[in-house]
């Protein structure tokens, strides 16, 4: 499928991606503050990061269209909701003055509630980045480690920069993929969607 989206000046490197993500001052604050909690395998992830790239290409503010700020960590020593809720409350207290929605999820627990919420199976994960690996759209699998500040981007950055929305084969959910991709395209019309059928339906 051809791509007729935004022109690209140069390859998006990991360093450039991080710089663009941190041009949203909320992201920069969250990385600094979350590190103080020493949550295991903690990552800032998802739209708050990659939407800064899309916004830069369209001349918008880095935080335009960001609905919430996603935080993943992994703690399998206590899989109770109460333990996760304590972390959620600690993060909320730490970030209340930023006046943004921060969504915190222990990736060790996702398999316990995913089916009831999304009517789809979800395996028991073994690390925080497993959750990033399983985003519906391949190019959106990105995260920044709050401790090391290293970028995790298992699918690279090329399709993200070029605005190509392709179903993630690690979590092939065509209906959910279409809904998510169309919601992004409604906000950034230059994005192009690779239909699930073009991927062989998987």
Short mmCIF file of N, CA, C and O in Angstrom, two decimals, residues 18 43 143-152:
data_model
loop_
_atom_site.label_atom_id
_atom_site.label_comp_id
_atom_site.label_asym_id
_atom_site.label_seq_id
_atom_site.Cartn_x
_atom_site.Cartn_y
_atom_site.Cartn_z
N UNK A 18 13.21 10.37 21.66
CA UNK A 18 13.16 10.73 23.08
C UNK A 18 13.09 12.25 23.24
O UNK A 18 12.32 12.77 24.05
N UNK A 43 7.97 1.91 33.03
CA UNK A 43 8.08 2.57 31.73
C UNK A 43 6.95 3.58 31.55
O UNK A 43 5.79 3.29 31.89
N UNK A 143 8.24 2.65 24.53
CA UNK A 143 8.25 3.00 25.95
C UNK A 143 9.61 3.54 26.34
O UNK A 143 10.61 3.23 25.70
N UNK A 144 9.64 4.34 27.39
CA UNK A 144 10.89 4.85 27.92
C UNK A 144 11.02 4.39 29.37
O UNK A 144 10.13 4.63 30.19
N UNK A 145 12.12 3.70 29.67
CA UNK A 145 12.40 3.21 31.01
C UNK A 145 12.63 4.42 31.93
O UNK A 145 13.49 5.27 31.64
N UNK A 146 11.88 4.50 33.02
CA UNK A 146 11.98 5.68 33.88
C UNK A 146 13.31 5.74 34.62
O UNK A 146 13.72 6.81 35.06
N UNK A 147 13.99 4.61 34.76
CA UNK A 147 15.27 4.61 35.49
C UNK A 147 16.44 4.86 34.55
O UNK A 147 17.27 5.73 34.79
N UNK A 148 16.52 4.11 33.46
CA UNK A 148 17.66 4.22 32.55
C UNK A 148 17.45 5.27 31.45
O UNK A 148 18.40 5.66 30.79
N UNK A 149 16.18 5.66 31.23
CA UNK A 149 15.79 6.56 30.13
C UNK A 149 16.03 5.93 28.76
O UNK A 149 16.10 6.64 27.76
N UNK A 150 16.18 4.62 28.72
CA UNK A 150 16.38 3.93 27.45
C UNK A 150 15.05 3.77 26.72
O UNK A 150 13.99 3.55 27.34
N UNK A 151 15.10 3.87 25.40
CA UNK A 151 13.91 3.69 24.58
C UNK A 151 13.72 2.21 24.28
O UNK A 151 14.66 1.51 23.89
N UNK A 152 12.51 1.73 24.45
CA UNK A 152 12.13 0.38 24.05
C UNK A 152 11.21 0.52 22.84
O UNK A 152 10.13 1.10 22.95
#
